[in-house]
CSV table of C-alpha atoms in Angstrom, one decimal:
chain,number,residue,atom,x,y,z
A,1171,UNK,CA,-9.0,-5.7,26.6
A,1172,UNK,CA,-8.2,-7.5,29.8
A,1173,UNK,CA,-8.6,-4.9,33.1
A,1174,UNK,CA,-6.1,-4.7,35.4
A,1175,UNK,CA,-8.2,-4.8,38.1
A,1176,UNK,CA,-5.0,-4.1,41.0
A,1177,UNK,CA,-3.9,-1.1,38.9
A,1178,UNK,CA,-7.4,0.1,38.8
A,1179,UNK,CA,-7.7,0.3,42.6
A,1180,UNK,CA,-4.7,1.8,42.9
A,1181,UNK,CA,-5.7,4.5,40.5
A,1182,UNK,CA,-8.8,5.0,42.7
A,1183,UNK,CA,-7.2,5.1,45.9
A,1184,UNK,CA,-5.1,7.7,44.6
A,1185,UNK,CA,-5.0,11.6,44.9
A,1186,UNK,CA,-5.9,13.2,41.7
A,1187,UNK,CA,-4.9,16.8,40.7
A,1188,UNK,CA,-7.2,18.5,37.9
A,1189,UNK,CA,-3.8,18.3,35.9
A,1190,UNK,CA,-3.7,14.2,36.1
A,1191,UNK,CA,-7.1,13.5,35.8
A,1192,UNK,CA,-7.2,15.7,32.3
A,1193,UNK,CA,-4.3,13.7,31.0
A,1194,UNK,CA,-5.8,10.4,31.7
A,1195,UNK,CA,-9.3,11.5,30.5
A,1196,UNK,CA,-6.9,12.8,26.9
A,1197,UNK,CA,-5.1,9.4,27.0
A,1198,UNK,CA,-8.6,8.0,27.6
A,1199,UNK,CA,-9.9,9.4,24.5
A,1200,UNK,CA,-6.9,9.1,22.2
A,1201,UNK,CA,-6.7,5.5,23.2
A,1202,UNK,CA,-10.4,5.3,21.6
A,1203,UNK,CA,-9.6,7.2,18.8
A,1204,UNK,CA,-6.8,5.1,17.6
A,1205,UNK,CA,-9.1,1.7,18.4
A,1206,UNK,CA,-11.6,3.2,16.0
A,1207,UNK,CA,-9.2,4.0,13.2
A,1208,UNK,CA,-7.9,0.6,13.8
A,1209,UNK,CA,-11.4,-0.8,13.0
A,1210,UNK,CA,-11.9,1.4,10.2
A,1211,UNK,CA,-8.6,0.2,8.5
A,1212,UNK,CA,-9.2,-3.1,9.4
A,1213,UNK,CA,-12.5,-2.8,7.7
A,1214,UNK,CA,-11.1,-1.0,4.7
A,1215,UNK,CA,-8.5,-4.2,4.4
A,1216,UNK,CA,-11.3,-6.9,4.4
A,1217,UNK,CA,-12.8,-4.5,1.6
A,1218,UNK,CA,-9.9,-4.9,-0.7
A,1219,UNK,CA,-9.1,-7.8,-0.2
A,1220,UNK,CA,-13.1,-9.0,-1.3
A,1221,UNK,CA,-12.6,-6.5,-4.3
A,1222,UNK,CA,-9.6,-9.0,-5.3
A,1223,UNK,CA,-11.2,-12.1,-5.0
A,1224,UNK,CA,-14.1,-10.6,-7.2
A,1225,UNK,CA,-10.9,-9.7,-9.9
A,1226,UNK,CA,-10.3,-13.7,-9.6
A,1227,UNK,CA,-13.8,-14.3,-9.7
A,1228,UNK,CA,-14.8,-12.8,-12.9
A,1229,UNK,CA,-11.7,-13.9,-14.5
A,1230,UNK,CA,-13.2,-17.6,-13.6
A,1231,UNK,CA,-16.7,-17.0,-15.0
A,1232,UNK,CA,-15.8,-16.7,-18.6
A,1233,UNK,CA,-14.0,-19.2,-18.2
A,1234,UNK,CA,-17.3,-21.8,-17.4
A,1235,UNK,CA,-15.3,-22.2,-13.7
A,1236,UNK,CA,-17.9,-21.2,-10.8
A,1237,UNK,CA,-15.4,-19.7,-8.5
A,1238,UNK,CA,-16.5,-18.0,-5.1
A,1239,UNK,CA,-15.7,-17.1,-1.5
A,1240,UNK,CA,-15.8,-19.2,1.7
A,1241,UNK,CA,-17.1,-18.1,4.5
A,1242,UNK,CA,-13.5,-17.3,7.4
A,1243,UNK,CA,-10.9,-18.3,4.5
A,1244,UNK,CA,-9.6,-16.1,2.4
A,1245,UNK,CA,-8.8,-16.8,-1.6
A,1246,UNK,CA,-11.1,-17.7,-4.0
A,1247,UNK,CA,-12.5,-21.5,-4.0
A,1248,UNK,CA,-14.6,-23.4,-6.0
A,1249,UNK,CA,-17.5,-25.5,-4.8
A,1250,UNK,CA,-17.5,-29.4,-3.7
A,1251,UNK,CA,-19.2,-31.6,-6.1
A,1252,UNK,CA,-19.3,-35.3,-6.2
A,1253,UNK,CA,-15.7,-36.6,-6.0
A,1254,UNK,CA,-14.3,-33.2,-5.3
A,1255,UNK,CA,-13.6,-31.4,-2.1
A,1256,UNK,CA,-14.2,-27.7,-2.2
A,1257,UNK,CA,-11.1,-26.5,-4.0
A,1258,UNK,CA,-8.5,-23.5,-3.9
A,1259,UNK,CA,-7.8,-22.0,-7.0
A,1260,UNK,CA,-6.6,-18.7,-6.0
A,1261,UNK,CA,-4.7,-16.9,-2.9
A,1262,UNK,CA,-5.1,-13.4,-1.7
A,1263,UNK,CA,-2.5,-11.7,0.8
A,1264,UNK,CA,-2.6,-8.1,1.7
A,1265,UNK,CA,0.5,-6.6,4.2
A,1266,UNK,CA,0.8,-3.2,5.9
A,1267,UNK,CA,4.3,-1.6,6.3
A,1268,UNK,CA,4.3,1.6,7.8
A,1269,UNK,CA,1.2,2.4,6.3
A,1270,UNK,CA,1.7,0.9,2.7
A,1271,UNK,CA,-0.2,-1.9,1.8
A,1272,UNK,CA,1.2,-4.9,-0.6
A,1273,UNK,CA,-1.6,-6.7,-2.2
A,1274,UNK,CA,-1.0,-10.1,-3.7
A,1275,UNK,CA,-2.9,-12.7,-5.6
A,1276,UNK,CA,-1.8,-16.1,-6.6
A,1277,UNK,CA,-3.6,-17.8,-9.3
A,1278,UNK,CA,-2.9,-21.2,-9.7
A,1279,UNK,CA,-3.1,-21.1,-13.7
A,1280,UNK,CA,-1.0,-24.3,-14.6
A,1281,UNK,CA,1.4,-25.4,-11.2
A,1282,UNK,CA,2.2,-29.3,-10.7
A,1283,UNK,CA,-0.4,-29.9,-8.2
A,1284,UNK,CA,1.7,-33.1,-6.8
A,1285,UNK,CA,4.0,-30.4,-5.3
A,1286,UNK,CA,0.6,-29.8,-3.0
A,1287,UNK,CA,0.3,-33.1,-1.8
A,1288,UNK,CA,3.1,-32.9,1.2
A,1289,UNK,CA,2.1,-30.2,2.5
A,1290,UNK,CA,-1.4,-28.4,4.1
A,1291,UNK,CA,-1.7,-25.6,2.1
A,1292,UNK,CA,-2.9,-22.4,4.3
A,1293,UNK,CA,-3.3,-24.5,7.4
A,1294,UNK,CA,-6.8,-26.0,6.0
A,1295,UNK,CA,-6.8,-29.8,5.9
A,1296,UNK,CA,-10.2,-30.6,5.0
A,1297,UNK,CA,-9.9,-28.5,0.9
A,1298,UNK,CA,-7.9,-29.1,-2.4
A,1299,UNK,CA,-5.5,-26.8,-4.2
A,1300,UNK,CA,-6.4,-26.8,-8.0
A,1301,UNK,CA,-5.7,-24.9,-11.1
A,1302,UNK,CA,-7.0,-23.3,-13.9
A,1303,UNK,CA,-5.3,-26.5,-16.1
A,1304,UNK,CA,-6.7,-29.1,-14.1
A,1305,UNK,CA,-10.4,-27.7,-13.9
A,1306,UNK,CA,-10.2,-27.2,-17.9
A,1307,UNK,CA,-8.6,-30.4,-19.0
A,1308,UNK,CA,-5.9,-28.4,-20.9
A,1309,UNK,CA,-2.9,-26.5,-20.8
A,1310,UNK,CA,-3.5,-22.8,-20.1
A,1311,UNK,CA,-0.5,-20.9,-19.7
A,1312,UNK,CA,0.0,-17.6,-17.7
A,1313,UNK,CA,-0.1,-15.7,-20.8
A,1314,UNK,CA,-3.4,-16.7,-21.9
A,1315,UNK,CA,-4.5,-16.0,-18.1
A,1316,UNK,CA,-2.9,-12.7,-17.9
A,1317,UNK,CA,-5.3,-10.3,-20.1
A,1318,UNK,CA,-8.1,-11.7,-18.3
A,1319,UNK,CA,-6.3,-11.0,-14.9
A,1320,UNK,CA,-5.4,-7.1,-16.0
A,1321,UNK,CA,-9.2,-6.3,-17.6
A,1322,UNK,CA,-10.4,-7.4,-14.1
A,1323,UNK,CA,-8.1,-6.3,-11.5
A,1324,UNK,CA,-8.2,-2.7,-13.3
A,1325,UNK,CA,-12.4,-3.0,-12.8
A,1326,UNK,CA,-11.8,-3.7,-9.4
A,1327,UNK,CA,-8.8,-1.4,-8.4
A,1328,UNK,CA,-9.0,1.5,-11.2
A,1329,UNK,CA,-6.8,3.8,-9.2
A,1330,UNK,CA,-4.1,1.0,-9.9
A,1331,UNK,CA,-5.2,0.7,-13.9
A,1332,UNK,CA,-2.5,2.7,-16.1
């Protein structure tokens, strides 16, 4: 965090009764406290949201699709190989709301990739968006996807799995 350095000095040059300095030492320590909890949940959220790219992931590997993360994106990609960029097959997103978290996947299973092409998808200019259809040659409809998509997410979450 960026010191104020003026309203430091003015602290300093300041009086202090035992009564202000305990509050600020409190405030001092409270302030920590939250910053700690706000790492910890913070870490907790980058937890989930790698146990739900794993779901996507091991619905992929049955599949014969090598899907996996990338390092400072989220979602679940698949590898470059000659002719291809690496390619986005799956998004994660995870929002708080007064302390309820939303999870969210999105797995491309048979979109019109053309719709892709005018836009940058995420922000990230140098990857592909792909789908499940495209990198099997076939039609594969959300149904068939589905079962998959359940088995895994309910090995990954089971305090979600009915």
């Amino acid at each position: 965090e960026a010191v104020n350095r003026g309203e430091v000095y003015r602290m300093l040059a300041k009086p202090w009764n035992l009564a202000e300095l305990t509050s600020v030492v409190k405030q001092s320590v409270e302030h920590q406290r939250l910053m700690a909890e706000n790492r910890r949940l913070q870490a907790e959220l980058a937890r989930r949201n790698q146990h739900l790219e794993q779901a996507v992931i091991d619905v992929l590997a049955p599949l014969g699709i090598r899907g996996g993360r990338v390092d400072g994106r989220t979602g679940v990609w698949l590898p470059a190989e000659p002719g291809k960029q690496e390619r986005k097959i799956a998004a994660i997103g995870v929002k708080i709301r007064r302390w309820v978290s939303f999870h969210g996947i999105s797995l491309n299973v048979e979109p019109d990739l053309e719709h892709f092409s005018g836009i940058v998808p995420c922000g990230i200019k140098d990857a592909e968006v792909t789908s499940l259809s495209h990198e099997l040659g076939r039609d594969v409809s959300v149904l068939e996807a589905l079962p998959l998509v359940e088995v895994h997410l309910a090995l990954v979450l089971p305090e979600t799995a009915s």
